[in-house]
Amino acid sequence: MKSQITNALSDFFFEYETPRQVLVRNRRVGVVCRLIQLGVLAYIIGWVFIYEKGYQSTDTAVSSVFTKMKGVGYTSEIGKERVWDVADYVFPPQGDSSFVVMTNYIITEGQNMSKCPELPGKHNCTSNKDCEGGGFKRTGHGQMTGVCVKLNTTQTCEVLAWCPVEDDRKIPDPPMLMSAENYTLFIKNSVTFPLFGVTRSNLVEGIDAEYISKCLHDPEKAPLCPIFKLGDIVKLSGFNFETIAKVGGAIGIVVDWTCNFDTDVRNCKPKYNFHGLYGNPTETDKARASVGYNFRYAKHYLEDTIQKRTLLKVFGIRIDIIVQSLARKFDIIPTLTAIGSGVGIFGVATVVCDLVLLYLLPKREFYKNMKFKYTDTHIQK
Ligand SMILES: Nc1ncnc2c1ncn2[C@@H]1O[C@H](COP(=O)(O)OP(=O)(O)OP(=O)(O)O)[C@@H](O)[C@H]1O
């Protein structure tokens, strides 16, 4: 018993078995096999390694964006000249990655809390019965007092509201702040790739204070300049400035960081892309339920101890800055995984050629006999 175990152990340790193979001298099978192997090799080298960069690991960035607008707008309404600076036309003012630049507005000044007639149109009435006291209309401006009052040639419900109520039936055309086309936007963006421990900023090497004070972004001539003219942003996103300025719209600026850290990190530079998200009403769009982008904003103040407000219906260009990133660097683990899976796929060639050899060729019986060694039929005692 002991000697049997010793024999088995010595067989296990001092012997090596390797499969015997059959060398098939057949041109057709040879060609099929080599072609499949060539295809697999092309797939591994061309697709997995070169195109998909299977030898690198990837990481996306953690990023922060800061924006600042500059430029001055001028409007002249009947008897009133006004200059609009950045604190007046950017909402919110903190320099977020998503903000609105006012390009058109409807201003209602000196509103105070009192009773006044509603806007003619949706809120017309013929008698007090049409104005339910204490009630609210879906798109009304205040609480109805229950009285139907005369307003010019029509009658409307009287409301307790911020009076006079805003009349937004006509949007100023051309837009009040056409000068917004010349405003400039400064984007400061910093990205960190935690896996590779690399931090980059869009103020890359060579973008110094002097360059910033003069440059203006141009996709061809100054692709790295972080200062953009609003008119250029609108044009590059495929919109017409006057139309988008009138009713408002949204634009996405994509800062794209696609970096390869196998080369110098200084080659990791941002690319800016512009996308019109919504706005620019075309003829068919006019029929849509909602066109453009607007919101209301009020500035409150006290006048002779009476609280008053100035209401602005703001039409503007909403800019969303989106950071997209993908960095790559050589890593031994994905490299070995790609090689391993490639070697595995080579096995496909053997399976296909065996099928051809053993089941399709006319001399398949001959090859079967060469490939397999048969035992005698099992005879039961
Ligand atoms: N929208 C913009 N258009 C043109 N230049 C800008 C714009 N925003 C900032 N800059 C300039 O870029 C530089 C860096 O701006 P940053 O905000 O860091 O500095 P700042 O001195 O606080 O700027 P500011 O001129 O607003 O006081 C400054 O010279 C600034 O004038």
Coordinates of C-alpha atoms and ligand atoms in Angstrom, one line a residue:
M1 CA 0.0 0.0 0.0
K2 CA 2.8 2.3 1.0
S3 CA 4.8 1.6 -2.1
Q4 CA 1.7 2.3 -4.3
I5 CA 1.3 5.7 -2.7
T6 CA 5.1 6.4 -3.2
N7 CA 4.8 5.3 -6.9
A8 CA 1.8 7.6 -7.5
L9 CA 3.6 10.5 -5.9
S10 CA 6.7 10.0 -7.9
D11 CA 4.6 9.7 -11.1
F12 CA 2.9 12.9 -10.3
F13 CA 6.1 14.8 -9.6
F14 CA 8.5 13.3 -12.1
E15 CA 6.3 13.0 -15.1
Y16 CA 4.8 15.5 -17.5
E17 CA 2.1 14.8 -20.0
T18 CA 1.5 16.9 -23.1
P19 CA -1.3 16.3 -25.7
R20 CA -0.2 14.6 -28.9
Q21 CA -1.2 16.6 -31.9
V22 CA -2.0 15.7 -35.5
L23 CA -0.3 17.7 -38.2
V24 CA -2.8 17.9 -41.0
R25 CA -1.4 18.3 -44.5
N26 CA -4.4 19.8 -46.1
R27 CA -4.3 23.2 -47.9
R28 CA -8.0 24.1 -47.4
V29 CA -7.9 23.5 -43.6
G30 CA -4.5 25.2 -43.3
V31 CA -5.7 28.3 -45.1
V32 CA -9.0 28.5 -43.1
C33 CA -7.0 28.1 -39.8
R34 CA -4.4 30.7 -40.7
L35 CA -7.1 33.2 -41.9
I36 CA -9.0 32.9 -38.6
Q37 CA -5.8 33.3 -36.6
L38 CA -5.0 36.3 -38.7
G39 CA -8.4 37.8 -38.0
V40 CA -8.1 37.2 -34.3
L41 CA -4.6 38.8 -34.3
A42 CA -5.9 41.8 -36.2
Y43 CA -8.8 42.1 -33.7
I44 CA -6.5 42.0 -30.7
I45 CA -3.8 44.3 -32.0
G46 CA -6.0 46.7 -34.1
W47 CA -9.2 46.9 -32.0
V48 CA -8.3 45.9 -28.4
F49 CA -4.9 47.5 -28.2
I50 CA -4.7 50.3 -30.7
Y51 CA -8.4 51.5 -31.0
E52 CA -9.7 50.6 -27.5
K53 CA -6.3 51.1 -25.8
G54 CA -6.8 47.9 -23.8
Y55 CA -3.3 48.3 -22.3
Q56 CA -4.4 51.4 -20.3
S57 CA -6.6 52.0 -17.3
T58 CA -9.0 54.9 -17.3
D59 CA -10.2 57.5 -14.8
T60 CA -12.7 60.4 -14.9
A61 CA -12.1 63.7 -13.3
V62 CA -13.5 65.5 -10.3
S63 CA -13.9 69.1 -11.5
S64 CA -14.9 72.6 -10.4
V65 CA -16.0 75.4 -12.7
F66 CA -16.0 79.2 -12.1
T67 CA -17.4 81.7 -14.5
K68 CA -17.3 85.5 -14.8
M69 CA -19.0 87.7 -17.3
K70 CA -17.9 91.2 -18.3
G71 CA -19.4 93.8 -20.5
V72 CA -21.9 96.7 -20.3
G73 CA -25.3 96.9 -21.8
Y74 CA -27.2 100.1 -22.7
T75 CA -31.0 100.6 -23.1
S76 CA -33.0 103.6 -23.9
E77 CA -36.7 103.6 -23.1
I78 CA -39.0 106.6 -23.4
G79 CA -37.3 109.2 -21.3
K80 CA -35.0 106.7 -19.5
E81 CA -31.5 105.8 -20.4
R82 CA -30.0 102.9 -18.5
V83 CA -26.7 101.1 -18.3
W84 CA -26.7 97.4 -17.3
D85 CA -23.5 96.0 -15.8
V86 CA -22.7 92.4 -14.8
A87 CA -24.4 92.7 -11.4
D88 CA -27.6 93.6 -13.2
Y89 CA -27.7 91.0 -16.0
V90 CA -26.2 87.8 -14.6
F91 CA -28.3 85.4 -12.4
P92 CA -27.1 84.1 -10.0
P93 CA -24.2 86.4 -9.4
Q94 CA -21.8 83.8 -7.7
G95 CA -20.1 82.6 -10.9
D96 CA -21.7 79.2 -11.1
S97 CA -21.3 76.7 -13.9
S98 CA -25.0 77.3 -14.8
F99 CA -26.2 80.8 -15.1
V100 CA -28.4 83.2 -17.1
V101 CA -27.4 86.3 -19.0
M102 CA -30.3 88.6 -19.4
T103 CA -30.8 89.7 -23.0
N104 CA -34.4 91.0 -23.0
Y105 CA -36.8 92.0 -20.3
I106 CA -40.2 93.4 -19.4
I107 CA -39.9 95.8 -16.5
T108 CA -42.8 96.8 -14.2
E109 CA -41.7 99.5 -11.8
G110 CA -43.2 100.8 -8.6
Q111 CA -45.5 97.9 -7.8
N112 CA -47.1 98.0 -4.3
M113 CA -49.5 95.8 -2.5
S114 CA -53.0 97.1 -3.4
K115 CA -56.1 96.5 -5.5
C116 CA -56.1 96.9 -9.3
P117 CA -57.7 95.4 -12.4
E118 CA -56.3 92.2 -13.9
L119 CA -54.7 92.1 -17.3
P120 CA -57.3 92.1 -20.1
G121 CA -57.6 88.9 -22.1
K122 CA -57.7 85.8 -20.0
H123 CA -59.2 87.6 -17.0
N124 CA -62.1 89.5 -18.7
C125 CA -65.5 89.5 -17.0
T126 CA -69.0 90.7 -17.7
S127 CA -70.3 90.9 -14.1
N128 CA -69.1 90.4 -10.5
K129 CA -70.3 86.8 -10.7
D130 CA -67.3 86.0 -13.0
C131 CA -64.8 87.1 -10.3
E132 CA -65.2 84.8 -7.3
G133 CA -64.2 86.9 -4.2
G134 CA -61.2 85.4 -2.4
G135 CA -60.5 83.1 -5.3
F136 CA -57.4 82.8 -7.6
K137 CA -57.3 82.3 -11.3
R138 CA -54.8 79.7 -12.6
T139 CA -52.6 82.3 -14.3
G140 CA -53.8 85.3 -12.3
H141 CA -51.7 87.8 -10.6
G142 CA -53.5 88.0 -7.2
Q143 CA -56.5 87.3 -5.1
M144 CA -59.8 88.3 -6.7
T145 CA -61.9 90.9 -4.7
G146 CA -65.1 89.7 -6.3
V147 CA -65.6 92.9 -8.3
C148 CA -65.6 93.2 -12.1
V149 CA -64.1 96.6 -13.0
K150 CA -63.9 98.6 -16.2
L151 CA -60.5 98.9 -17.8
N152 CA -60.3 101.0 -21.0
T153 CA -62.8 99.4 -23.3
T154 CA -63.1 96.0 -21.5
Q155 CA -63.9 94.8 -18.0
T156 CA -61.6 92.6 -15.9
C157 CA -61.6 91.2 -12.4
E158 CA -60.1 93.3 -9.7
V159 CA -57.3 91.6 -7.7
L160 CA -55.4 92.3 -4.5
A161 CA -51.9 92.0 -5.9
W162 CA -48.6 93.8 -6.5
C163 CA -50.1 96.6 -8.6
P164 CA -50.0 97.6 -11.3
V165 CA -49.9 94.0 -12.7
E166 CA -47.3 93.1 -15.2
D167 CA -48.3 93.3 -18.9
D168 CA -46.2 90.8 -20.7
R169 CA -48.4 90.3 -23.8
K170 CA -45.8 91.8 -26.1
I171 CA -42.1 90.8 -25.9
P172 CA -39.8 93.7 -26.9
D173 CA -38.5 93.2 -30.4
P174 CA -35.7 93.8 -31.2
P175 CA -34.4 92.6 -27.8
M176 CA -33.6 95.3 -25.2
L177 CA -30.1 94.2 -24.7
M178 CA -28.7 93.4 -28.2
S179 CA -25.4 94.7 -26.9
A180 CA -25.1 91.4 -24.9
E181 CA -23.6 90.0 -28.1
N182 CA -20.3 91.7 -27.1
Y183 CA -20.2 90.6 -23.4
T184 CA -17.4 88.2 -22.6
L185 CA -17.4 85.1 -20.5
F186 CA -14.4 83.8 -18.6
I187 CA -14.4 80.1 -17.7
K188 CA -12.0 78.9 -15.0
N189 CA -12.0 75.1 -14.8
S190 CA -9.8 72.8 -12.7
V191 CA -9.9 69.0 -13.0
T192 CA -8.3 66.3 -10.8
F193 CA -7.8 62.7 -11.9
P194 CA -7.6 61.0 -8.4
L195 CA -6.4 57.6 -9.8
F196 CA -3.4 59.1 -11.5
G197 CA -2.9 62.0 -9.0
V198 CA -2.9 64.6 -11.7
T199 CA -4.5 68.1 -11.4
R200 CA -4.9 70.3 -14.5
S201 CA -6.5 73.7 -15.0
N202 CA -7.8 75.2 -18.3
L203 CA -5.3 78.0 -17.7
V204 CA -2.7 75.7 -19.2
E205 CA 1.0 76.5 -19.7
G206 CA 1.3 79.7 -21.8
I207 CA -2.1 81.1 -20.8
D208 CA -0.8 83.9 -18.5
A209 CA -2.3 87.2 -17.3
E210 CA -1.1 89.1 -20.3
Y211 CA -2.5 86.6 -22.8
I212 CA -5.9 86.6 -20.9
S213 CA -6.1 90.3 -20.9
K214 CA -6.1 90.3 -24.8
C215 CA -7.3 87.0 -26.1
L216 CA -10.7 85.9 -27.4
H217 CA -11.6 82.3 -27.9
D218 CA -11.5 81.1 -31.5
P219 CA -11.8 77.4 -32.3
E220 CA -9.0 77.7 -34.9
K221 CA -6.8 80.7 -33.9
A222 CA -7.1 80.7 -30.1
P223 CA -8.6 77.3 -29.0
L224 CA -7.1 77.5 -25.5
C225 CA -8.2 81.1 -24.7
P226 CA -10.7 80.8 -21.8
I227 CA -12.5 84.1 -22.7
F228 CA -15.5 83.8 -25.0
K229 CA -17.6 86.4 -26.7
L230 CA -21.3 85.7 -26.1
G231 CA -22.1 86.3 -29.7
D232 CA -19.5 83.7 -30.8
I233 CA -20.9 81.2 -28.3
V234 CA -24.4 81.6 -29.7
K235 CA -23.1 81.4 -33.3
L236 CA -20.9 78.3 -32.6
S237 CA -23.9 76.5 -31.0
G238 CA -25.9 77.0 -34.2
F239 CA -28.3 79.8 -33.0
N240 CA -29.2 83.2 -34.3
F241 CA -28.4 85.8 -31.7
E242 CA -31.3 88.1 -32.2
T243 CA -33.9 85.3 -32.0
I244 CA -32.4 83.7 -28.9
A245 CA -31.9 87.1 -27.3
K246 CA -35.5 88.0 -27.7
V247 CA -37.2 84.9 -26.2
G248 CA -34.3 83.3 -24.4
G249 CA -32.7 79.9 -24.7
A250 CA -30.1 77.5 -23.4
I251 CA -26.6 76.6 -24.5
G252 CA -24.3 73.9 -23.2
I253 CA -20.6 74.5 -23.3
V254 CA -18.7 71.2 -23.0
V255 CA -15.2 71.3 -21.7
D256 CA -13.7 68.1 -22.9
W257 CA -10.6 66.7 -21.1
T258 CA -9.4 63.6 -23.0
C259 CA -5.9 62.9 -21.8
N260 CA -3.2 60.3 -22.3
F261 CA -0.8 60.3 -19.3
D262 CA 1.6 58.0 -21.1
T263 CA 2.8 61.2 -22.8
D264 CA 3.7 64.5 -21.1
V265 CA 0.9 65.7 -18.8
R266 CA 1.3 69.2 -20.4
N267 CA -0.3 67.7 -23.5
C268 CA -3.5 67.3 -21.4
K269 CA -5.5 70.3 -22.6
P270 CA -9.2 71.2 -22.7
K271 CA -11.3 71.3 -25.8
Y272 CA -14.4 73.5 -25.9
N273 CA -17.6 72.4 -27.7
F274 CA -20.8 74.4 -28.0
H275 CA -24.3 72.9 -28.2
G276 CA -27.7 74.7 -28.6
L277 CA -30.0 73.0 -26.1
Y278 CA -33.2 74.9 -26.7
G279 CA -34.2 78.2 -28.1
N280 CA -34.3 79.6 -31.6
P281 CA -38.0 79.2 -32.4
T282 CA -38.5 78.2 -36.0
E283 CA -41.8 78.5 -37.8
T284 CA -43.0 75.1 -36.6
D285 CA -41.6 75.6 -33.1
K286 CA -43.9 78.7 -32.7
A287 CA -46.8 76.3 -32.3
R288 CA -45.1 74.6 -29.3
A289 CA -46.5 75.1 -25.8
S290 CA -43.4 76.9 -24.5
V291 CA -40.8 78.7 -26.5
G292 CA -37.5 80.2 -25.1
Y293 CA -36.5 80.6 -21.5
N294 CA -37.6 83.2 -19.0
F295 CA -38.2 83.8 -15.3
R296 CA -39.3 86.6 -13.0
Y297 CA -37.1 88.5 -10.6
A298 CA -38.1 91.3 -8.2
K299 CA -36.1 94.0 -6.4
H300 CA -37.8 95.2 -3.2
Y301 CA -37.4 98.7 -1.7
L302 CA -39.1 101.1 0.7
E303 CA -40.6 104.4 -0.5
D304 CA -42.2 106.7 2.1
T305 CA -42.5 103.7 4.4
I306 CA -44.4 101.8 1.7
Q307 CA -42.9 98.6 0.5
K308 CA -42.5 98.6 -3.2
R309 CA -40.8 96.4 -5.8
T310 CA -39.6 96.5 -9.4
L311 CA -40.5 93.3 -11.3
L312 CA -38.5 92.1 -14.2
K313 CA -39.6 89.3 -16.5
V314 CA -36.1 88.2 -17.6
F315 CA -35.5 86.6 -21.0
G316 CA -32.0 85.3 -21.2
I317 CA -29.4 82.9 -22.5
R318 CA -28.9 80.1 -19.9
I319 CA -25.4 78.7 -20.1
D320 CA -24.6 75.3 -18.7
I321 CA -20.9 74.4 -18.5
I322 CA -20.5 70.6 -18.5
V323 CA -17.1 69.0 -17.9
Q324 CA -16.4 65.7 -19.7
S325 CA -13.2 63.9 -18.9
L326 CA -11.4 60.6 -19.6
A327 CA -7.8 60.1 -18.8
R328 CA -5.8 57.0 -19.7
K329 CA -2.4 55.5 -18.5
F330 CA -0.5 52.3 -19.0
D331 CA -1.4 49.6 -16.5
I332 CA -0.1 46.0 -16.4
I333 CA -3.4 44.5 -15.2
P334 CA -5.6 45.5 -18.2
T335 CA -2.7 44.7 -20.5
L336 CA -2.4 41.1 -19.3
T337 CA -6.2 40.7 -19.2
A338 CA -6.3 41.8 -22.9
I339 CA -3.5 39.5 -23.9
G340 CA -5.1 36.6 -22.0
S341 CA -8.5 37.1 -23.6
G342 CA -6.8 37.4 -27.0
V343 CA -5.0 34.0 -26.5
G344 CA -8.3 32.5 -25.5
I345 CA -9.9 33.7 -28.7
F346 CA -7.2 32.0 -30.7
G347 CA -8.9 28.8 -29.6
V348 CA -11.8 29.7 -31.9
A349 CA -9.5 28.8 -34.9
T350 CA -8.9 25.3 -33.6
V351 CA -12.6 24.7 -33.0
V352 CA -13.6 25.9 -36.5
C353 CA -10.8 23.9 -38.2
D354 CA -11.7 20.8 -36.3
L355 CA -15.3 21.1 -37.4
V356 CA -14.2 21.4 -41.1
L357 CA -11.7 18.6 -40.8
L358 CA -13.9 16.1 -39.0
Y359 CA -17.3 16.8 -40.4
L360 CA -17.1 18.6 -43.7
L361 CA -14.2 17.4 -45.7
P362 CA -14.7 14.4 -48.0
K363 CA -11.8 12.5 -46.3
R364 CA -13.2 13.2 -42.9
E365 CA -13.2 9.5 -41.9
F366 CA -9.5 9.3 -42.6
Y367 CA -8.8 12.4 -40.4
K368 CA -11.0 11.1 -37.7
N369 CA -9.0 7.9 -37.6
M370 CA -5.8 9.9 -37.4
K371 CA -7.1 12.2 -34.7
F372 CA -8.7 9.7 -32.3
K373 CA -7.4 6.5 -31.0
Y374 CA -10.3 4.1 -30.5
T375 CA -10.6 1.5 -27.8
D376 CA -12.3 -1.9 -28.3
T377 CA -16.0 -1.9 -27.9
H378 CA -16.8 -2.3 -24.2
I379 CA -17.7 -5.9 -23.6
Q380 CA -19.6 -6.7 -20.4
K381 CA -18.5 -9.9 -18.7
Ligands
LIG1 N1 -15.5 87.9 -18.7 C1 -14.2 88.4 -18.8 N2 -13.8 89.0 -20.0 C2 -12.6 89.4 -20.1 N3 -11.7 89.4 -19.1 C3 -12.0 88.8 -17.9 C4 -13.3 88.3 -17.7 N4 -13.4 87.8 -16.5 C5 -12.1 88.0 -16.0 N5 -11.3 88.6 -16.8 C6 -10.0 89.0 -16.6 O1 -9.2 87.8 -16.3 C7 -8.3 88.0 -15.2 C8 -8.5 87.0 -14.1 O2 -9.8 87.2 -13.6 P1 -10.1 87.1 -12.0 O3 -11.5 87.1 -11.8 O4 -9.3 85.9 -11.5 O5 -9.4 88.4 -11.4 P2 -9.9 89.7 -10.9 O6 -8.8 90.7 -10.8 O7 -10.7 89.5 -9.6 O8 -10.9 90.2 -12.0 P3 -11.7 91.6 -12.2 O9 -11.2 92.3 -13.4 O10 -13.1 91.1 -12.3 O11 -11.5 92.4 -10.9 C9 -8.5 89.5 -14.8 O12 -7.5 90.2 -15.5 C10 -9.8 89.8 -15.3 O13 -10.0 91.2 -15.6

